[in-house]
C-alpha positions as CSV (number, residue, x, y, z in Angstrom):
1,M,-164.1,180.8,-133.5
2,A,-163.1,181.4,-137.2
3,A,-159.4,180.8,-138.0
4,P,-157.6,183.8,-139.4
5,A,-157.4,184.1,-143.3
6,Q,-154.2,182.5,-144.8
7,N,-153.6,185.3,-147.4
8,A,-154.5,188.3,-145.0
9,D,-152.7,191.6,-146.1
10,V,-150.1,192.6,-143.5
11,T,-150.8,196.1,-142.3
12,L,-147.9,198.1,-141.1
13,T,-148.0,199.9,-137.7
14,P,-148.3,203.7,-137.9
15,D,-144.7,204.0,-136.8
16,L,-143.4,201.8,-139.5
17,A,-145.7,202.9,-142.3
18,G,-144.6,206.5,-141.9
19,E,-142.0,208.2,-143.8
20,G,-139.4,207.1,-141.5
21,K,-139.1,210.2,-139.3
22,D,-139.4,208.2,-136.1
23,L,-136.7,205.7,-137.3
24,D,-133.2,206.7,-136.5
25,L,-131.2,204.6,-139.1
26,P,-127.6,205.3,-139.9
27,E,-126.8,206.5,-143.2
28,P,-124.7,204.0,-145.3
29,H,-121.1,204.9,-145.6
30,V,-120.0,205.5,-149.1
31,Y,-116.1,205.4,-149.6
32,R,-115.0,208.5,-151.6
33,P,-111.2,208.4,-152.1
34,S,-109.5,211.6,-151.4
35,T,-107.8,213.9,-154.0
36,G,-104.4,212.8,-152.8
37,S,-105.0,209.1,-153.3
38,K,-106.4,209.7,-156.7
39,V,-103.3,211.4,-157.8
40,K,-101.0,208.7,-156.2
41,A,-103.0,206.0,-158.1
42,V,-102.7,208.0,-161.5
43,L,-99.0,208.5,-161.0
44,K,-98.5,204.9,-160.1
45,H,-100.1,203.7,-163.1
46,L,-98.3,206.3,-165.3
47,V,-95.0,204.9,-164.0
48,M,-96.0,201.3,-164.6
49,I,-97.1,202.0,-168.1
50,A,-93.8,204.1,-168.8
51,S,-91.8,201.0,-167.3
52,A,-93.6,198.6,-169.6
53,L,-92.9,200.7,-172.8
54,L,-89.3,201.1,-171.7
55,M,-89.0,197.3,-171.5
56,I,-90.9,196.5,-174.6
57,Y,-89.2,199.2,-176.6
58,P,-86.4,197.0,-177.9
59,L,-88.9,194.4,-179.0
60,L,-90.9,196.9,-180.9
61,W,-87.6,198.5,-182.5
62,M,-86.6,195.0,-183.6
63,L,-90.1,194.4,-185.3
64,V,-89.9,197.9,-186.9
65,S,-86.2,197.2,-188.0
66,S,-87.3,194.0,-189.7
67,L,-89.3,196.1,-192.0
68,R,-86.7,198.6,-192.9
69,P,-83.9,198.5,-195.5
70,N,-80.4,197.7,-194.1
71,D,-79.1,201.2,-194.7
72,E,-81.8,202.7,-192.5
73,I,-82.0,200.4,-189.6
74,F,-79.1,202.0,-187.5
75,R,-80.1,205.6,-188.8
76,S,-83.5,205.7,-187.3
77,P,-83.7,204.9,-183.7
78,G,-87.4,205.6,-183.6
79,L,-90.5,203.4,-184.5
80,L,-91.7,205.3,-187.6
81,L,-91.4,203.6,-190.9
82,K,-90.4,205.6,-193.8
83,S,-90.6,202.4,-196.1
84,F,-92.1,199.1,-195.8
85,E,-89.7,196.2,-196.6
86,I,-91.3,192.9,-196.3
87,E,-88.6,191.4,-198.6
88,N,-86.5,190.9,-195.4
89,Y,-88.6,188.0,-194.3
90,A,-88.4,186.3,-197.7
91,S,-84.7,186.9,-198.0
92,G,-84.0,185.8,-194.4
93,W,-86.0,182.6,-194.9
94,D,-83.7,181.5,-197.7
95,A,-80.4,183.3,-196.7
96,L,-78.5,180.3,-195.2
97,S,-77.7,177.0,-196.4
98,H,-81.1,175.5,-195.5
99,P,-84.4,177.1,-195.4
100,F,-85.1,178.6,-192.0
101,S,-88.0,176.1,-191.6
102,H,-85.2,173.5,-191.4
103,F,-83.8,175.0,-188.2
104,L,-87.3,175.5,-186.7
105,I,-87.8,171.7,-187.1
106,N,-84.5,170.9,-185.5
107,S,-85.5,173.3,-182.5
108,A,-88.9,171.6,-182.3
109,I,-87.4,168.2,-182.1
110,V,-85.0,169.1,-179.5
111,V,-87.5,170.9,-177.4
112,L,-90.0,168.0,-177.7
113,G,-87.5,165.6,-176.4
114,C,-86.4,167.9,-173.7
115,I,-90.2,168.4,-172.5
116,I,-91.0,164.7,-172.5
117,G,-87.8,164.0,-170.7
118,N,-88.3,166.5,-168.0
119,L,-92.0,165.5,-167.5
120,V,-91.3,161.9,-167.1
121,S,-88.0,161.9,-165.1
122,C,-88.7,164.8,-162.8
123,S,-92.1,163.9,-161.9
124,M,-91.0,160.3,-161.0
125,A,-88.0,161.8,-158.9
126,A,-90.4,164.1,-157.3
127,Y,-92.8,161.4,-156.3
128,A,-90.0,159.4,-154.7
129,F,-88.7,162.3,-152.6
130,A,-92.3,163.3,-151.6
131,R,-93.9,160.0,-150.8
132,L,-91.3,157.3,-150.5
133,D,-89.1,156.4,-147.6
134,F,-85.5,155.2,-148.1
135,R,-82.0,155.7,-146.6
136,F,-80.2,159.0,-147.0
137,K,-83.4,160.6,-148.5
138,K,-82.8,163.9,-147.0
139,V,-79.1,164.0,-147.8
140,M,-79.9,163.1,-151.5
141,F,-82.6,165.8,-151.5
142,A,-80.1,168.4,-150.3
143,L,-77.6,167.3,-152.8
144,M,-80.1,167.5,-155.5
145,L,-80.9,171.1,-154.4
146,M,-77.3,172.1,-154.4
147,T,-77.0,171.2,-158.0
148,I,-79.2,174.2,-158.9
149,M,-76.3,176.5,-157.9
150,L,-73.9,174.5,-160.2
151,P,-73.5,176.5,-163.5
152,I,-73.4,174.6,-166.8
153,H,-70.0,176.0,-167.6
154,V,-68.5,173.9,-164.8
155,I,-69.9,170.5,-166.1
156,I,-69.8,171.2,-169.9
157,V,-66.2,170.0,-170.4
158,P,-66.5,166.5,-168.7
159,Q,-69.8,166.2,-170.4
160,Y,-68.5,167.1,-173.9
161,I,-65.6,164.5,-173.2
162,M,-68.0,161.7,-172.2
163,F,-70.4,162.4,-175.2
164,S,-67.4,162.6,-177.6
165,Q,-66.2,159.3,-176.6
166,I,-69.5,157.5,-177.2
167,G,-69.9,159.5,-180.6
168,W,-72.8,161.7,-179.7
169,V,-71.3,165.0,-180.8
170,N,-73.2,166.7,-183.7
171,T,-76.4,164.8,-182.6
172,F,-79.4,165.9,-180.6
173,W,-78.7,163.2,-178.0
174,P,-76.4,165.4,-175.7
175,I,-79.2,167.9,-175.3
176,I,-82.1,165.5,-174.9
177,V,-80.6,162.5,-172.8
178,P,-79.7,164.5,-169.7
179,K,-83.3,165.5,-169.5
180,L,-84.4,161.9,-169.2
181,L,-82.1,161.5,-166.1
182,A,-83.8,164.2,-164.0
183,T,-80.9,166.7,-164.1
184,D,-83.1,169.8,-163.7
185,A,-83.4,170.1,-160.0
186,F,-85.6,173.3,-160.1
187,F,-88.4,171.2,-161.7
188,I,-88.0,168.4,-159.2
189,F,-88.4,170.9,-156.3
190,L,-91.3,172.4,-157.9
191,M,-93.0,169.0,-158.2
192,V,-92.1,167.9,-154.8
193,Q,-93.8,171.1,-153.2
194,F,-96.9,170.4,-155.2
195,I,-97.1,166.6,-154.3
196,R,-96.5,167.5,-150.6
197,G,-99.7,169.7,-150.8
198,I,-101.7,166.6,-151.9
199,P,-103.5,164.9,-148.7
200,K,-101.8,161.5,-148.0
201,D,-105.4,160.1,-147.5
202,M,-105.7,159.6,-151.3
203,D,-102.5,157.6,-151.2
204,E,-103.9,155.4,-148.3
205,A,-107.2,155.0,-150.0
206,A,-105.5,153.8,-153.2
207,R,-103.3,151.4,-151.2
208,I,-106.4,149.9,-149.5
209,D,-107.7,149.3,-152.9
210,G,-104.7,147.3,-153.9
211,A,-102.7,149.9,-155.7
212,G,-99.0,149.9,-155.5
213,H,-96.7,152.9,-155.9
214,A,-96.7,152.7,-159.7
215,R,-100.5,152.7,-159.9
216,T,-100.9,155.4,-157.2
217,F,-98.4,157.6,-159.1
218,L,-100.0,157.2,-162.5
219,Q,-103.7,157.1,-161.5
220,V,-103.9,159.3,-158.4
221,I,-100.9,161.7,-158.1
222,L,-100.1,162.4,-161.8
223,P,-103.6,163.6,-162.8
224,L,-103.5,166.1,-159.9
225,M,-100.2,167.5,-160.9
226,V,-101.3,169.2,-164.1
227,P,-100.4,172.9,-163.1
228,A,-97.0,171.6,-162.1
229,L,-96.4,169.7,-165.3
230,A,-97.7,172.6,-167.2
231,T,-95.3,174.9,-165.6
232,T,-92.5,172.5,-166.2
233,A,-93.3,172.1,-169.9
234,I,-93.7,175.9,-170.4
235,F,-90.2,176.7,-168.8
236,T,-88.5,173.8,-170.6
237,F,-89.8,175.0,-173.8
238,I,-88.8,178.6,-173.4
239,W,-85.3,177.7,-171.9
240,T,-84.5,175.1,-174.5
241,W,-85.9,177.1,-177.5
242,S,-83.6,179.9,-176.6
243,D,-80.6,177.9,-175.6
244,F,-77.5,178.9,-177.6
245,F,-74.5,177.8,-175.5
246,T,-75.4,174.1,-175.5
247,S,-76.4,173.9,-179.1
248,L,-73.2,175.7,-180.2
249,I,-71.0,173.3,-178.2
250,Y,-72.7,170.0,-179.5
251,L,-74.0,170.8,-183.0
252,T,-71.1,171.4,-185.4
253,S,-72.7,170.9,-188.8
254,P,-75.2,173.5,-190.3
255,D,-77.8,170.8,-191.0
256,K,-78.0,170.2,-187.2
257,Y,-78.2,173.9,-186.2
258,T,-81.1,174.9,-183.9
259,V,-82.7,178.3,-184.2
260,P,-80.2,180.3,-182.0
261,V,-77.2,178.9,-183.8
262,A,-78.9,179.6,-187.1
263,L,-79.5,183.3,-186.1
264,S,-75.8,183.7,-185.3
265,A,-74.9,182.7,-188.9
266,F,-76.6,186.1,-190.0
267,I,-73.8,188.0,-188.3
268,D,-70.6,188.5,-190.3
269,S,-67.5,189.4,-188.8
270,T,-66.6,191.6,-191.9
271,G,-69.4,194.0,-191.1
272,E,-71.5,193.0,-194.0
273,S,-74.3,191.4,-191.9
274,N,-77.8,191.2,-193.3
275,W,-79.5,193.0,-190.3
276,G,-82.9,193.3,-191.8
277,A,-83.1,189.5,-192.4
278,L,-81.6,188.7,-189.0
279,F,-84.2,190.9,-187.3
280,A,-87.0,189.3,-189.4
281,M,-86.1,185.7,-188.5
282,S,-85.8,186.7,-184.9
283,I,-89.3,187.8,-185.0
284,V,-90.3,184.7,-186.5
285,T,-88.4,182.8,-183.8
286,L,-90.1,184.8,-181.0
287,V,-93.6,183.8,-182.3
288,P,-93.6,180.2,-180.9
289,V,-92.4,181.6,-177.5
290,F,-95.2,184.2,-177.3
291,I,-97.8,181.5,-178.3
292,A,-96.6,179.0,-175.7
293,F,-96.7,181.7,-172.9
294,L,-100.2,183.1,-173.8
295,V,-101.7,179.5,-174.1
296,G,-100.1,178.3,-170.9
297,Q,-100.3,181.5,-168.9
298,K,-103.2,180.3,-166.6
299,F,-101.3,177.1,-165.8
300,L,-98.0,178.9,-165.4
301,I,-99.3,181.3,-162.8
302,K,-101.4,178.6,-160.9
303,G,-98.4,176.1,-160.9
304,I,-96.0,178.7,-159.5
305,A,-98.4,180.0,-157.0
306,T,-99.3,176.6,-155.6
307,T,-96.1,174.9,-155.5
308,G,-92.6,176.4,-155.1
309,I,-93.8,179.5,-153.4
310,K,-95.4,177.6,-150.4
């Protein structure tokens, strides 16, 4: 008997080849939002847009005011420009005893030192709390977390006395050195939570290969901590760049001023302040913050979502 052909055409049965009259198939359900839900969605978006404009209005007003003459800044609360004064940026750049670039460099030095200090010291302390076993570990961890509730105004006086006795006042060291000693408990807690989410099997595999704690930390744990490290770097940059109180306490000479202290020099107690130059240099100061946030936004969201919120 001959074998059936391999490429024979498949013939549908009369029931299946018809127009589907004999098949009782349910119609696919298509979700159609009701009129009420559409109205609620539109109102919700309108409220969110209005709230965003309300929060961003001071920043927009400062940007517009930096392009206005001084005599028109407080006369016009709106955002419409009657005249365009780009000279505010030129006059503000050279208004103080040093060019404004000098203060930007000072802030960059302080910020870079604080970022390196927090990344090195806080990551090492976090690894110790997350992976090592030692006496009074839980007590020390609890004390470390309690320091988050300790305001800087409580410790600034003894710190100032100590740094004054060793001759560090009017230098950058009182701002940078504490970061090298893992004094930011928030970042330690952030990294501890991240390290606890890494399986310990990786540590055991490295230990079988002969790696000690230092090699395990540097070659296994640290490369996996990129989101937490990026979050720490971004927050340290933003907080240190805009820190006015600490810089005002320790930096006394104008050549050591950081950006926040330099901006305060534009305000004159006699009322003859150069507001246009002040707003212009404030916009210049905000540019690095926006760039840092935009560049590290992905790491910032990932670091917060996968660490401290667990």
